[in-house]
Each structure stands twice: as C-alpha cells, then as structure tokens.
C-alpha cells in the first residue's frame, strides 16, 4: 500500500459506515470525512469510530462534515453511498427515479469547491448513478468508478464454492454487465485454480449447474435483503478494495462499472467490465473474448441499463 489518503463518504447508513470501518481496520487512511443529510447520523457515526480508534491499527482523523459537502473537496477519493435502500427491497431498479437524482444535490457543490480526486459510487442503480455522476461533475469518465459487479463476482465465487466444495479464494470468476438482475456470469473465463470449469468437471466428476450458479450469484443478495433489509459486509469490502487500489495505486484488476466505449457495439453507458484500478481511477479497460451466448447477454444487460437511464432522464424533464 502506498501513502495514506483522505477519503470522503457521503451517506453514513449501513454501507457507508461499513466502508469507513473497513478502511480504518486496514489502516489505509489518514483521514475520513463524513457527510449525510441526516446530520445526527453522520455525527453519531464519526463519534462511534473515534471511540473505537484505540482498537484500529493506525490512528486516523474522523471528521463530521454534516451537510457541508464542500469540505470533501480536498479528499483523494469520495465514496458515494447515498441512496434510498428502503425502496429496493425486491429490485434495485425501484431506486431508479430516486437515487440518481440525489447526485445533483451534492456533486456540483463538491466540484465547485475544487475536487480533483476519484469518485467510487456504490448507490443503486449503480450504473445509472455512475453515469449521472459523470454528467454532473464533468470529470474524466475514468475518475468515476461504479462498484458495479465487484460485489456480484464475490457472490459468484460463493456460489461456485458451494457447488464444488472448494475454497472461494481458489475461485476466479466474474459477473459482468449491470449491477442488477440482468447481469451475467462470464463462465467462458472462469477458473478454479488454474483450471477451467470444464477441466474441473472432467477431472473431479462434478457436473456444474451453470444456470443455478448464475441465479444464485444474481439473486443471492436478496436473501440478505429479505432478512435484514440491506446488504453491508460484502459490498463495503468490495468498495473498500476499490478505494484502496486508488490510494495505493495497486493496479488491481477487478470488474467495475465504467463508461463503455464500443464494446461489442455498445457505447455511452456505464456497465461492468474488467478494469485496472490505480491512482487515476480506471486506468485501462479489458474486453474479454466472450462466447456468442455471452455477447447476447452483454447486449441484453446493456439494453436494460440504457432503458433505466432513459427512464431517469425522462423523469427530469
């Protein structure tokens, strides 16, 4: 990890607070700045973490900025976790006309105050929010990173580990496209250790139900949602890994939502692809050689994102 950084977090409910806790637990920040419309909440979260500072590996400053978004301008990374989670109990699309609109309440103010860092946005629908953030800030698209299918890919590894019995750490498999129900598993590039899934099946005698595994990865988050009305541990660790890749300039390769430019004929939306994450944000986008079936799924998921973008744009008219 490189030099310590300053991170701002907008939205201090479940996910935003857990991102802060992960960063403090890893000792990768020197300063956290909190903003939330619920000023009592942001103050409470800051105070709680300061109370816990003796238990973190490194002392860091935690500053409650309430609704003074301009105070985030000096941060290296800003995490956007501001959303309407209660609306998405069964589908992230339910936030489509609500959460992207929040961007206009804080992004222009932060940009006017001189922010030049990198945004990592978690709020749903992630791809629509990322695109709106890019429009509202006018920043280079590579500096707007949606957490995208980084989380869903962890769910895919969970599903494959369940199906095979192998350690999830030995599984390398990614979901691509929308962070939502139209996403798809890129099975053509999945591996366990250095073996393809086909090789594992042939040598272990295990037959993998790919459709069931993809279904578990796509909808698994809603098992969590139904039980506690939010997801928090998994998404916060996915987001924190992205933040740490920017702060440490680690060149992490992971699936995140980025502006798509002529990928199998698709352009102009945010969608998840394998990306290199470093100090400048998304420093390179890799385009995997997809199977014909996966190309169809890529077009379908991007069409769904485009439909959501159009619906949100129409709501502003």
PDB file of C-alpha atoms in Angstrom:
ATOM      1  CA  UNK A   1       0.000   0.000   0.000  1.00  0.00           C
ATOM      2  CA  UNK A   2       1.259   3.439  -0.928  1.00  0.00           C
ATOM      3  CA  UNK A   3       0.877   6.688   1.001  1.00  0.00           C
ATOM      4  CA  UNK A   4      -2.182   7.077   3.207  1.00  0.00           C
ATOM      5  CA  UNK A   5      -5.042   9.089   1.815  1.00  0.00           C
ATOM      6  CA  UNK A   6      -8.070  11.181   2.666  1.00  0.00           C
ATOM      7  CA  UNK A   7     -11.458   9.665   1.923  1.00  0.00           C
ATOM      8  CA  UNK A   8     -14.863  11.321   1.996  1.00  0.00           C
ATOM      9  CA  UNK A   9     -18.032   9.296   2.450  1.00  0.00           C
ATOM     10  CA  UNK A  10     -21.482  10.533   1.508  1.00  0.00           C
ATOM     11  CA  UNK A  11     -24.260   8.511   3.131  1.00  0.00           C
ATOM     12  CA  UNK A  12     -23.427   7.056   6.534  1.00  0.00           C
ATOM     13  CA  UNK A  13     -26.052   4.391   6.962  1.00  0.00           C
ATOM     14  CA  UNK A  14     -25.186   0.681   6.685  1.00  0.00           C
ATOM     15  CA  UNK A  15     -22.831   0.612   3.690  1.00  0.00           C
ATOM     16  CA  UNK A  16     -21.089   3.954   4.084  1.00  0.00           C
ATOM     17  CA  UNK A  17     -20.324   3.279   7.729  1.00  0.00           C
ATOM     18  CA  UNK A  18     -19.007  -0.197   6.979  1.00  0.00           C
ATOM     19  CA  UNK A  19     -16.710   1.147   4.246  1.00  0.00           C
ATOM     20  CA  UNK A  20     -15.292   3.554   6.808  1.00  0.00           C
ATOM     21  CA  UNK A  21     -14.817   0.758   9.334  1.00  0.00           C
ATOM     22  CA  UNK A  22     -13.006  -1.460   6.792  1.00  0.00           C
ATOM     23  CA  UNK A  23     -10.647   1.358   5.812  1.00  0.00           C
ATOM     24  CA  UNK A  24      -9.889   2.093   9.462  1.00  0.00           C
ATOM     25  CA  UNK A  25      -9.445  -1.605  10.237  1.00  0.00           C
ATOM     26  CA  UNK A  26      -6.927  -1.913   7.390  1.00  0.00           C
ATOM     27  CA  UNK A  27      -5.079   1.234   8.464  1.00  0.00           C
ATOM     28  CA  UNK A  28      -5.195   2.628   4.923  1.00  0.00           C
ATOM     29  CA  UNK A  29      -6.469   6.161   5.573  1.00  0.00           C
ATOM     30  CA  UNK A  30      -5.156   9.130   7.452  1.00  0.00           C
ATOM     31  CA  UNK A  31      -8.456  10.985   7.380  1.00  0.00           C
ATOM     32  CA  UNK A  32     -12.146  10.260   6.863  1.00  0.00           C
ATOM     33  CA  UNK A  33     -14.735  12.957   6.253  1.00  0.00           C
ATOM     34  CA  UNK A  34     -18.437  12.162   6.656  1.00  0.00           C
ATOM     35  CA  UNK A  35     -21.460  13.831   5.056  1.00  0.00           C
ATOM     36  CA  UNK A  36     -25.108  12.869   5.381  1.00  0.00           C
ATOM     37  CA  UNK A  37     -28.428  14.701   5.115  1.00  0.00           C
ATOM     38  CA  UNK A  38     -29.188  13.154   8.472  1.00  0.00           C
ATOM     39  CA  UNK A  39     -26.685  15.242  10.407  1.00  0.00           C
ATOM     40  CA  UNK A  40     -27.346  13.383  13.656  1.00  0.00           C
ATOM     41  CA  UNK A  41     -26.389  10.148  11.918  1.00  0.00           C
ATOM     42  CA  UNK A  42     -23.123  11.460  10.481  1.00  0.00           C
ATOM     43  CA  UNK A  43     -22.176  12.918  13.844  1.00  0.00           C
ATOM     44  CA  UNK A  44     -23.026   9.659  15.608  1.00  0.00           C
ATOM     45  CA  UNK A  45     -21.016   7.510  13.178  1.00  0.00           C
ATOM     46  CA  UNK A  46     -17.989   9.785  13.460  1.00  0.00           C
ATOM     47  CA  UNK A  47     -18.163   9.750  17.253  1.00  0.00           C
ATOM     48  CA  UNK A  48     -18.581   5.964  17.378  1.00  0.00           C
ATOM     49  CA  UNK A  49     -15.490   5.419  15.242  1.00  0.00           C
ATOM     50  CA  UNK A  50     -13.461   7.889  17.265  1.00  0.00           C
ATOM     51  CA  UNK A  51     -14.497   5.944  20.376  1.00  0.00           C
ATOM     52  CA  UNK A  52     -13.134   2.814  18.651  1.00  0.00           C
ATOM     53  CA  UNK A  53      -9.885   4.422  17.476  1.00  0.00           C
ATOM     54  CA  UNK A  54      -7.790   2.703  20.151  1.00  0.00           C
ATOM     55  CA  UNK A  55      -8.673  -0.633  18.553  1.00  0.00           C
ATOM     56  CA  UNK A  56      -7.718   0.259  14.984  1.00  0.00           C
ATOM     57  CA  UNK A  57      -4.127  -0.415  13.820  1.00  0.00           C
ATOM     58  CA  UNK A  58      -3.451   3.216  12.953  1.00  0.00           C
ATOM     59  CA  UNK A  59      -4.829   6.447  14.335  1.00  0.00           C
ATOM     60  CA  UNK A  60      -6.782   8.460  11.779  1.00  0.00           C
ATOM     61  CA  UNK A  61      -8.771  11.679  11.835  1.00  0.00           C
ATOM     62  CA  UNK A  62     -12.541  11.232  11.530  1.00  0.00           C
ATOM     63  CA  UNK A  63     -14.354  14.475  10.790  1.00  0.00           C
ATOM     64  CA  UNK A  64     -18.106  15.013  10.735  1.00  0.00           C
ATOM     65  CA  UNK A  65     -18.875  17.483   7.936  1.00  0.00           C
ATOM     66  CA  UNK A  66     -22.681  17.193   8.272  1.00  0.00           C
ATOM     67  CA  UNK A  67     -24.178  18.656   5.061  1.00  0.00           C
ATOM     68  CA  UNK A  68     -21.154  20.805   4.227  1.00  0.00           C
ATOM     69  CA  UNK A  69     -20.265  18.820   1.103  1.00  0.00           C
ATOM     70  CA  UNK A  70     -17.660  21.394   0.098  1.00  0.00           C
ATOM     71  CA  UNK A  71     -15.488  20.082   2.928  1.00  0.00           C
ATOM     72  CA  UNK A  72     -14.929  16.905   0.902  1.00  0.00           C
ATOM     73  CA  UNK A  73     -13.156  18.762  -1.906  1.00  0.00           C
ATOM     74  CA  UNK A  74      -9.667  18.023  -0.560  1.00  0.00           C
ATOM     75  CA  UNK A  75     -10.195  14.263  -0.413  1.00  0.00           C
ATOM     76  CA  UNK A  76      -8.323  11.834  -2.647  1.00  0.00           C
ATOM     77  CA  UNK A  77     -11.393   9.615  -3.020  1.00  0.00           C
ATOM     78  CA  UNK A  78     -15.068  10.243  -2.354  1.00  0.00           C
ATOM     79  CA  UNK A  79     -17.362   7.272  -1.787  1.00  0.00           C
ATOM     80  CA  UNK A  80     -21.000   7.859  -2.689  1.00  0.00           C
ATOM     81  CA  UNK A  81     -23.274   5.633  -0.623  1.00  0.00           C
ATOM     82  CA  UNK A  82     -26.278   7.987  -0.570  1.00  0.00           C
ATOM     83  CA  UNK A  83     -29.401   6.153  -1.639  1.00  0.00           C
ATOM     84  CA  UNK A  84     -32.958   5.087  -0.983  1.00  0.00           C
ATOM     85  CA  UNK A  85     -32.329   1.493   0.072  1.00  0.00           C
ATOM     86  CA  UNK A  86     -35.812   1.050   1.535  1.00  0.00           C
ATOM     87  CA  UNK A  87     -37.237   1.370  -1.988  1.00  0.00           C
ATOM     88  CA  UNK A  88     -35.187  -1.562  -3.303  1.00  0.00           C
ATOM     89  CA  UNK A  89     -36.482  -4.399  -1.137  1.00  0.00           C
ATOM     90  CA  UNK A  90     -37.087  -6.622  -4.187  1.00  0.00           C
ATOM     91  CA  UNK A  91     -35.308  -4.877  -7.080  1.00  0.00           C
ATOM     92  CA  UNK A  92     -32.569  -2.238  -7.376  1.00  0.00           C
ATOM     93  CA  UNK A  93     -34.487  -0.630 -10.263  1.00  0.00           C
ATOM     94  CA  UNK A  94     -37.003   0.660  -7.714  1.00  0.00           C
ATOM     95  CA  UNK A  95     -34.460   3.340  -6.808  1.00  0.00           C
ATOM     96  CA  UNK A  96     -34.060   4.443 -10.435  1.00  0.00           C
ATOM     97  CA  UNK A  97     -36.154   7.609 -10.194  1.00  0.00           C
ATOM     98  CA  UNK A  98     -34.933   8.437  -6.685  1.00  0.00           C
ATOM     99  CA  UNK A  99     -31.260   7.811  -6.001  1.00  0.00           C
ATOM    100  CA  UNK A 100     -29.673   9.167  -9.228  1.00  0.00           C
ATOM    101  CA  UNK A 101     -31.440  12.468  -8.506  1.00  0.00           C
ATOM    102  CA  UNK A 102     -29.509  12.774  -5.238  1.00  0.00           C
ATOM    103  CA  UNK A 103     -26.284  13.312  -7.208  1.00  0.00           C
ATOM    104  CA  UNK A 104     -27.333  16.840  -8.175  1.00  0.00           C
ATOM    105  CA  UNK A 105     -27.676  17.815  -4.502  1.00  0.00           C
ATOM    106  CA  UNK A 106     -24.000  17.328  -3.684  1.00  0.00           C
ATOM    107  CA  UNK A 107     -21.776  16.730  -6.737  1.00  0.00           C
ATOM    108  CA  UNK A 108     -21.854  20.280  -8.201  1.00  0.00           C
ATOM    109  CA  UNK A 109     -21.076  21.768  -4.797  1.00  0.00           C
ATOM    110  CA  UNK A 110     -18.081  19.485  -4.302  1.00  0.00           C
ATOM    111  CA  UNK A 111     -16.770  20.162  -7.798  1.00  0.00           C
ATOM    112  CA  UNK A 112     -17.174  23.928  -7.383  1.00  0.00           C
ATOM    113  CA  UNK A 113     -15.050  23.652  -4.235  1.00  0.00           C
ATOM    114  CA  UNK A 114     -12.215  22.170  -6.316  1.00  0.00           C
ATOM    115  CA  UNK A 115     -12.392  18.381  -6.031  1.00  0.00           C
ATOM    116  CA  UNK A 116      -9.874  16.653  -8.326  1.00  0.00           C
ATOM    117  CA  UNK A 117      -9.813  13.120  -6.969  1.00  0.00           C
ATOM    118  CA  UNK A 118     -11.664   9.911  -7.804  1.00  0.00           C
ATOM    119  CA  UNK A 119     -15.280   9.010  -7.129  1.00  0.00           C
ATOM    120  CA  UNK A 120     -16.302   5.494  -6.107  1.00  0.00           C
ATOM    121  CA  UNK A 121     -20.076   5.193  -6.201  1.00  0.00           C
ATOM    122  CA  UNK A 122     -21.991   2.339  -4.590  1.00  0.00           C
ATOM    123  CA  UNK A 123     -25.558   3.669  -4.582  1.00  0.00           C
ATOM    124  CA  UNK A 124     -28.133   1.842  -6.718  1.00  0.00           C
ATOM    125  CA  UNK A 125     -28.915   1.525  -9.515  1.00  0.00           C
ATOM    126  CA  UNK A 126     -25.139   1.685  -9.620  1.00  0.00           C
ATOM    127  CA  UNK A 127     -24.648   2.074 -13.377  1.00  0.00           C
ATOM    128  CA  UNK A 128     -27.249   4.839 -13.729  1.00  0.00           C
ATOM    129  CA  UNK A 129     -25.867   6.714 -10.718  1.00  0.00           C
ATOM    130  CA  UNK A 130     -22.301   6.470 -12.063  1.00  0.00           C
ATOM    131  CA  UNK A 131     -23.343   7.936 -15.413  1.00  0.00           C
ATOM    132  CA  UNK A 132     -25.288  10.733 -13.714  1.00  0.00           C
ATOM    133  CA  UNK A 133     -22.287  11.479 -11.511  1.00  0.00           C
ATOM    134  CA  UNK A 134     -20.091  11.776 -14.579  1.00  0.00           C
ATOM    135  CA  UNK A 135     -22.585  14.152 -16.208  1.00  0.00           C
ATOM    136  CA  UNK A 136     -22.983  16.304 -13.095  1.00  0.00           C
ATOM    137  CA  UNK A 137     -19.251  16.569 -12.410  1.00  0.00           C
ATOM    138  CA  UNK A 138     -17.916  16.758 -15.969  1.00  0.00           C
ATOM    139  CA  UNK A 139     -14.910  14.739 -14.801  1.00  0.00           C
ATOM    140  CA  UNK A 140     -12.988  12.324 -16.945  1.00  0.00           C
ATOM    141  CA  UNK A 141     -15.047   9.108 -17.032  1.00  0.00           C
ATOM    142  CA  UNK A 142     -12.108   7.108 -15.674  1.00  0.00           C
ATOM    143  CA  UNK A 143     -12.364   9.106 -12.430  1.00  0.00           C
ATOM    144  CA  UNK A 144     -15.930   7.936 -11.838  1.00  0.00           C
ATOM    145  CA  UNK A 145     -15.917   4.284 -10.745  1.00  0.00           C
ATOM    146  CA  UNK A 146     -19.077   2.336 -10.034  1.00  0.00           C
ATOM    147  CA  UNK A 147     -18.589  -0.580  -7.651  1.00  0.00           C
ATOM    148  CA  UNK A 148     -20.649  -2.493 -10.209  1.00  0.00           C
ATOM    149  CA  UNK A 149     -20.271  -6.256 -10.304  1.00  0.00           C
ATOM    150  CA  UNK A 150     -17.268  -6.414  -7.960  1.00  0.00           C
ATOM    151  CA  UNK A 151     -19.774  -7.487  -5.302  1.00  0.00           C
ATOM    152  CA  UNK A 152     -21.709  -9.803  -7.624  1.00  0.00           C
ATOM    153  CA  UNK A 153     -18.467 -11.510  -8.615  1.00  0.00           C
ATOM    154  CA  UNK A 154     -17.850 -12.329  -4.966  1.00  0.00           C
ATOM    155  CA  UNK A 155     -21.340 -13.817  -4.889  1.00  0.00           C
ATOM    156  CA  UNK A 156     -20.452 -15.884  -7.952  1.00  0.00           C
ATOM    157  CA  UNK A 157     -17.354 -17.197  -6.178  1.00  0.00           C
ATOM    158  CA  UNK A 158     -19.569 -18.031  -3.200  1.00  0.00           C
ATOM    159  CA  UNK A 159     -21.948 -19.939  -5.487  1.00  0.00           C
ATOM    160  CA  UNK A 160     -19.134 -21.846  -7.200  1.00  0.00           C
ATOM    161  CA  UNK A 161     -17.565 -22.686  -3.856  1.00  0.00           C
ATOM    162  CA  UNK A 162     -20.920 -24.057  -2.681  1.00  0.00           C
ATOM    163  CA  UNK A 163     -21.255 -26.140  -5.845  1.00  0.00           C
ATOM    164  CA  UNK A 164     -17.733 -27.591  -5.766  1.00  0.00           C
ATOM    165  CA  UNK A 165     -16.712 -27.563  -2.119  1.00  0.00           C
ATOM    166  CA  UNK A 166     -13.524 -25.667  -2.935  1.00  0.00           C
ATOM    167  CA  UNK A 167     -12.246 -22.612  -1.083  1.00  0.00           C
ATOM    168  CA  UNK A 168     -13.747 -19.378  -2.524  1.00  0.00           C
ATOM    169  CA  UNK A 169     -10.203 -17.981  -2.580  1.00  0.00           C
ATOM    170  CA  UNK A 170      -9.359 -20.615  -5.212  1.00  0.00           C
ATOM    171  CA  UNK A 171     -12.200 -19.456  -7.475  1.00  0.00           C
ATOM    172  CA  UNK A 172     -11.681 -16.755 -10.095  1.00  0.00           C
ATOM    173  CA  UNK A 173     -14.987 -15.940 -11.767  1.00  0.00           C
ATOM    174  CA  UNK A 174     -16.699 -12.673 -12.602  1.00  0.00           C
ATOM    175  CA  UNK A 175     -20.146 -11.311 -13.248  1.00  0.00           C
ATOM    176  CA  UNK A 176     -20.296  -8.640 -15.970  1.00  0.00           C
ATOM    177  CA  UNK A 177     -22.786  -6.030 -17.140  1.00  0.00           C
ATOM    178  CA  UNK A 178     -25.373  -4.377 -14.915  1.00  0.00           C
ATOM    179  CA  UNK A 179     -25.167  -4.455 -11.143  1.00  0.00           C
ATOM    180  CA  UNK A 180     -28.671  -5.871 -11.192  1.00  0.00           C
ATOM    181  CA  UNK A 181     -30.771  -8.789 -12.333  1.00  0.00           C
ATOM    182  CA  UNK A 182     -29.718  -8.530 -15.999  1.00  0.00           C
ATOM    183  CA  UNK A 183     -26.034  -9.225 -15.219  1.00  0.00           C
ATOM    184  CA  UNK A 184     -24.412 -12.438 -16.407  1.00  0.00           C
ATOM    185  CA  UNK A 185     -21.712 -14.863 -15.337  1.00  0.00           C
ATOM    186  CA  UNK A 186     -18.673 -14.868 -17.621  1.00  0.00           C
ATOM    187  CA  UNK A 187     -18.244 -18.634 -17.417  1.00  0.00           C
ATOM    188  CA  UNK A 188     -16.012 -18.673 -20.509  1.00  0.00           C
ATOM    189  CA  UNK A 189     -13.254 -17.095 -18.398  1.00  0.00           C
ATOM    190  CA  UNK A 190     -13.989 -18.698 -15.016  1.00  0.00           C
ATOM    191  CA  UNK A 191     -11.330 -20.807 -13.331  1.00  0.00           C
ATOM    192  CA  UNK A 192     -10.688 -22.780 -10.182  1.00  0.00           C
ATOM    193  CA  UNK A 193      -7.004 -22.581  -9.503  1.00  0.00           C
ATOM    194  CA  UNK A 194      -5.532 -22.645 -13.000  1.00  0.00           C
ATOM    195  CA  UNK A 195      -8.218 -24.991 -14.341  1.00  0.00           C
ATOM    196  CA  UNK A 196     -11.207 -24.095 -16.468  1.00  0.00           C
ATOM    197  CA  UNK A 197     -14.598 -25.179 -15.191  1.00  0.00           C
ATOM    198  CA  UNK A 198     -14.684 -27.824 -17.911  1.00  0.00           C
ATOM    199  CA  UNK A 199     -11.373 -29.250 -16.726  1.00  0.00           C
ATOM    200  CA  UNK A 200     -12.577 -29.306 -13.137  1.00  0.00           C
ATOM    201  CA  UNK A 201     -15.748 -31.110 -14.165  1.00  0.00           C
ATOM    202  CA  UNK A 202     -13.814 -33.689 -16.202  1.00  0.00           C
ATOM    203  CA  UNK A 203     -11.245 -34.411 -13.504  1.00  0.00           C
ATOM    204  CA  UNK A 204     -13.476 -34.256 -10.429  1.00  0.00           C
ATOM    205  CA  UNK A 205     -16.543 -35.945 -11.863  1.00  0.00           C
ATOM    206  CA  UNK A 206     -18.658 -32.989 -10.738  1.00  0.00           C
ATOM    207  CA  UNK A 207     -21.260 -31.608 -13.131  1.00  0.00           C
ATOM    208  CA  UNK A 208     -21.861 -27.902 -12.523  1.00  0.00           C
ATOM    209  CA  UNK A 209     -25.340 -26.466 -12.984  1.00  0.00           C
ATOM    210  CA  UNK A 210     -24.259 -23.173 -14.508  1.00  0.00           C
ATOM    211  CA  UNK A 211     -27.770 -21.738 -14.682  1.00  0.00           C
ATOM    212  CA  UNK A 212     -28.376 -22.391 -10.980  1.00  0.00           C
ATOM    213  CA  UNK A 213     -24.962 -20.960 -10.069  1.00  0.00           C
ATOM    214  CA  UNK A 214     -25.621 -17.804 -12.103  1.00  0.00           C
ATOM    215  CA  UNK A 215     -29.046 -17.483 -10.478  1.00  0.00           C
ATOM    216  CA  UNK A 216     -27.509 -17.713  -7.003  1.00  0.00           C
ATOM    217  CA  UNK A 217     -24.951 -15.042  -7.851  1.00  0.00           C
ATOM    218  CA  UNK A 218     -27.562 -12.739  -9.402  1.00  0.00           C
ATOM    219  CA  UNK A 219     -30.238 -13.013  -6.727  1.00  0.00           C
ATOM    220  CA  UNK A 220     -28.220 -14.043  -3.680  1.00  0.00           C
ATOM    221  CA  UNK A 221     -28.114 -10.503  -2.347  1.00  0.00           C
ATOM    222  CA  UNK A 222     -31.862 -10.570  -1.889  1.00  0.00           C
ATOM    223  CA  UNK A 223     -31.589 -13.446   0.557  1.00  0.00           C
ATOM    224  CA  UNK A 224     -29.669 -10.940   2.648  1.00  0.00           C
ATOM    225  CA  UNK A 225     -32.143  -8.139   1.879  1.00  0.00           C
ATOM    226  CA  UNK A 226     -35.138 -10.208   2.934  1.00  0.00           C
ATOM    227  CA  UNK A 227     -33.539 -10.992   6.263  1.00  0.00           C
ATOM    228  CA  UNK A 228     -32.258  -7.555   7.287  1.00  0.00           C
ATOM    229  CA  UNK A 229     -33.425  -5.078   4.604  1.00  0.00           C
ATOM    230  CA  UNK A 230     -29.884  -4.237   3.500  1.00  0.00           C
ATOM    231  CA  UNK A 231     -26.572  -5.696   2.467  1.00  0.00           C
ATOM    232  CA  UNK A 232     -23.499  -4.299   4.144  1.00  0.00           C
ATOM    233  CA  UNK A 233     -20.454  -6.504   4.844  1.00  0.00           C
ATOM    234  CA  UNK A 234     -19.861  -7.816   1.332  1.00  0.00           C
ATOM    235  CA  UNK A 235     -20.494  -4.587  -0.578  1.00  0.00           C
ATOM    236  CA  UNK A 236     -18.464  -2.499   1.863  1.00  0.00           C
ATOM    237  CA  UNK A 237     -15.431  -4.768   1.460  1.00  0.00           C
ATOM    238  CA  UNK A 238     -15.767  -4.675  -2.321  1.00  0.00           C
ATOM    239  CA  UNK A 239     -15.921  -0.881  -2.250  1.00  0.00           C
ATOM    240  CA  UNK A 240     -13.051  -0.586   0.214  1.00  0.00           C
ATOM    241  CA  UNK A 241     -10.860  -2.735  -2.033  1.00  0.00           C
ATOM    242  CA  UNK A 242     -11.512  -0.322  -4.919  1.00  0.00           C
ATOM    243  CA  UNK A 243     -10.745   2.688  -2.712  1.00  0.00           C
ATOM    244  CA  UNK A 244      -7.509   1.101  -1.511  1.00  0.00           C
ATOM    245  CA  UNK A 245      -6.492   0.321  -5.100  1.00  0.00           C
ATOM    246  CA  UNK A 246      -6.780   4.031  -5.897  1.00  0.00           C
ATOM    247  CA  UNK A 247      -4.985   5.191  -2.751  1.00  0.00           C
ATOM    248  CA  UNK A 248      -2.214   2.625  -3.152  1.00  0.00           C
ATOM    249  CA  UNK A 249      -2.027   2.763  -6.961  1.00  0.00           C
ATOM    250  CA  UNK A 250      -2.067  -1.037  -6.868  1.00  0.00           C
ATOM    251  CA  UNK A 251      -3.245  -1.705 -10.458  1.00  0.00           C
ATOM    252  CA  UNK A 252      -5.945  -4.038  -9.162  1.00  0.00           C
ATOM    253  CA  UNK A 253      -7.795  -5.853 -11.944  1.00  0.00           C
ATOM    254  CA  UNK A 254     -11.439  -6.220 -10.975  1.00  0.00           C
ATOM    255  CA  UNK A 255     -14.870  -5.829 -12.555  1.00  0.00           C
ATOM    256  CA  UNK A 256     -16.250  -2.324 -12.001  1.00  0.00           C
ATOM    257  CA  UNK A 257     -18.764  -0.114 -13.738  1.00  0.00           C
ATOM    258  CA  UNK A 258     -17.082   2.230 -16.191  1.00  0.00           C
ATOM    259  CA  UNK A 259     -18.056   4.232 -19.265  1.00  0.00           C
ATOM    260  CA  UNK A 260     -18.374   1.763 -22.141  1.00  0.00           C
ATOM    261  CA  UNK A 261     -16.806   2.747 -25.435  1.00  0.00           C
ATOM    262  CA  UNK A 262     -17.631   0.491 -28.402  1.00  0.00           C
ATOM    263  CA  UNK A 263     -17.591  -2.822 -26.556  1.00  0.00           C
ATOM    264  CA  UNK A 264     -19.347  -5.308 -28.826  1.00  0.00           C
ATOM    265  CA  UNK A 265     -21.128  -2.336 -30.380  1.00  0.00           C
ATOM    266  CA  UNK A 266     -22.200  -0.711 -27.090  1.00  0.00           C
ATOM    267  CA  UNK A 267     -21.195   2.827 -26.100  1.00  0.00           C
ATOM    268  CA  UNK A 268     -22.317   5.662 -23.856  1.00  0.00           C
ATOM    269  CA  UNK A 269     -23.426   3.869 -20.692  1.00  0.00           C
ATOM    270  CA  UNK A 270     -21.733   2.670 -17.523  1.00  0.00           C
ATOM    271  CA  UNK A 271     -21.510  -1.117 -17.235  1.00  0.00           C
ATOM    272  CA  UNK A 272     -19.109  -3.562 -15.588  1.00  0.00           C
ATOM    273  CA  UNK A 273     -16.038  -4.873 -17.386  1.00  0.00           C
ATOM    274  CA  UNK A 274     -12.593  -5.974 -16.157  1.00  0.00           C
ATOM    275  CA  UNK A 275     -10.686  -2.789 -15.282  1.00  0.00           C
ATOM    276  CA  UNK A 276      -7.249  -1.834 -13.981  1.00  0.00           C
ATOM    277  CA  UNK A 277      -7.672   0.398 -10.921  1.00  0.00           C
ATOM    278  CA  UNK A 278      -4.906   2.757  -9.872  1.00  0.00           C
ATOM    279  CA  UNK A 279      -4.252   6.297  -8.721  1.00  0.00           C
ATOM    280  CA  UNK A 280      -6.012   7.804 -11.756  1.00  0.00           C
ATOM    281  CA  UNK A 281      -9.120   5.665 -11.332  1.00  0.00           C
ATOM    282  CA  UNK A 282      -9.908   3.256 -14.170  1.00  0.00           C
ATOM    283  CA  UNK A 283      -6.565   3.188 -15.950  1.00  0.00           C
ATOM    284  CA  UNK A 284      -7.393   0.512 -18.513  1.00  0.00           C
ATOM    285  CA  UNK A 285     -10.484  -1.412 -19.587  1.00  0.00           C
ATOM    286  CA  UNK A 286     -10.043  -5.009 -20.705  1.00  0.00           C
ATOM    287  CA  UNK A 287     -12.571  -6.547 -23.068  1.00  0.00           C
ATOM    288  CA  UNK A 288     -12.775 -10.347 -22.718  1.00  0.00           C
ATOM    289  CA  UNK A 289     -13.388 -12.542 -25.754  1.00  0.00           C
ATOM    290  CA  UNK A 290     -16.946 -13.537 -24.928  1.00  0.00           C
ATOM    291  CA  UNK A 291     -18.783 -16.560 -26.249  1.00  0.00           C
ATOM    292  CA  UNK A 292     -21.703 -15.968 -28.616  1.00  0.00           C
ATOM    293  CA  UNK A 293     -24.145 -16.598 -25.774  1.00  0.00           C
ATOM    294  CA  UNK A 294     -22.297 -14.140 -23.544  1.00  0.00           C
ATOM    295  CA  UNK A 295     -22.299 -11.481 -26.263  1.00  0.00           C
ATOM    296  CA  UNK A 296     -26.093 -11.786 -26.415  1.00  0.00           C
ATOM    297  CA  UNK A 297     -26.248 -11.422 -22.640  1.00  0.00           C
ATOM    298  CA  UNK A 298     -23.920  -8.405 -22.819  1.00  0.00           C
ATOM    299  CA  UNK A 299     -26.266  -6.675 -25.253  1.00  0.00           C
ATOM    300  CA  UNK A 300     -29.302  -7.556 -23.124  1.00  0.00           C
ATOM    301  CA  UNK A 301     -27.789  -6.232 -19.892  1.00  0.00           C
ATOM    302  CA  UNK A 302     -26.605  -3.020 -21.561  1.00  0.00           C
ATOM    303  CA  UNK A 303     -30.046  -2.531 -23.127  1.00  0.00           C
ATOM    304  CA  UNK A 304     -31.537  -2.788 -19.647  1.00  0.00           C
ATOM    305  CA  UNK A 305     -29.133  -0.171 -18.290  1.00  0.00           C
ATOM    306  CA  UNK A 306     -29.909   2.120 -21.239  1.00  0.00           C
ATOM    307  CA  UNK A 307     -33.642   1.738 -20.553  1.00  0.00           C
ATOM    308  CA  UNK A 308     -33.106   2.759 -16.923  1.00  0.00           C
ATOM    309  CA  UNK A 309     -31.011   5.747 -17.985  1.00  0.00           C
ATOM    310  CA  UNK A 310     -33.725   6.856 -20.429  1.00  0.00           C
ATOM    311  CA  UNK A 311     -36.415   6.497 -17.759  1.00  0.00           C
ATOM    312  CA  UNK A 312     -34.422   8.590 -15.310  1.00  0.00           C
ATOM    313  CA  UNK A 313     -33.701  11.262 -17.923  1.00  0.00           C
ATOM    314  CA  UNK A 314     -37.410  11.405 -18.774  1.00  0.00           C
ATOM    315  CA  UNK A 315     -38.259  11.895 -15.100  1.00  0.00           C
ATOM    316  CA  UNK A 316     -36.116  15.055 -15.039  1.00  0.00           C
ATOM    317  CA  UNK A 317     -37.939  16.631 -17.987  1.00  0.00           C
TER     318      UNK A 317
END
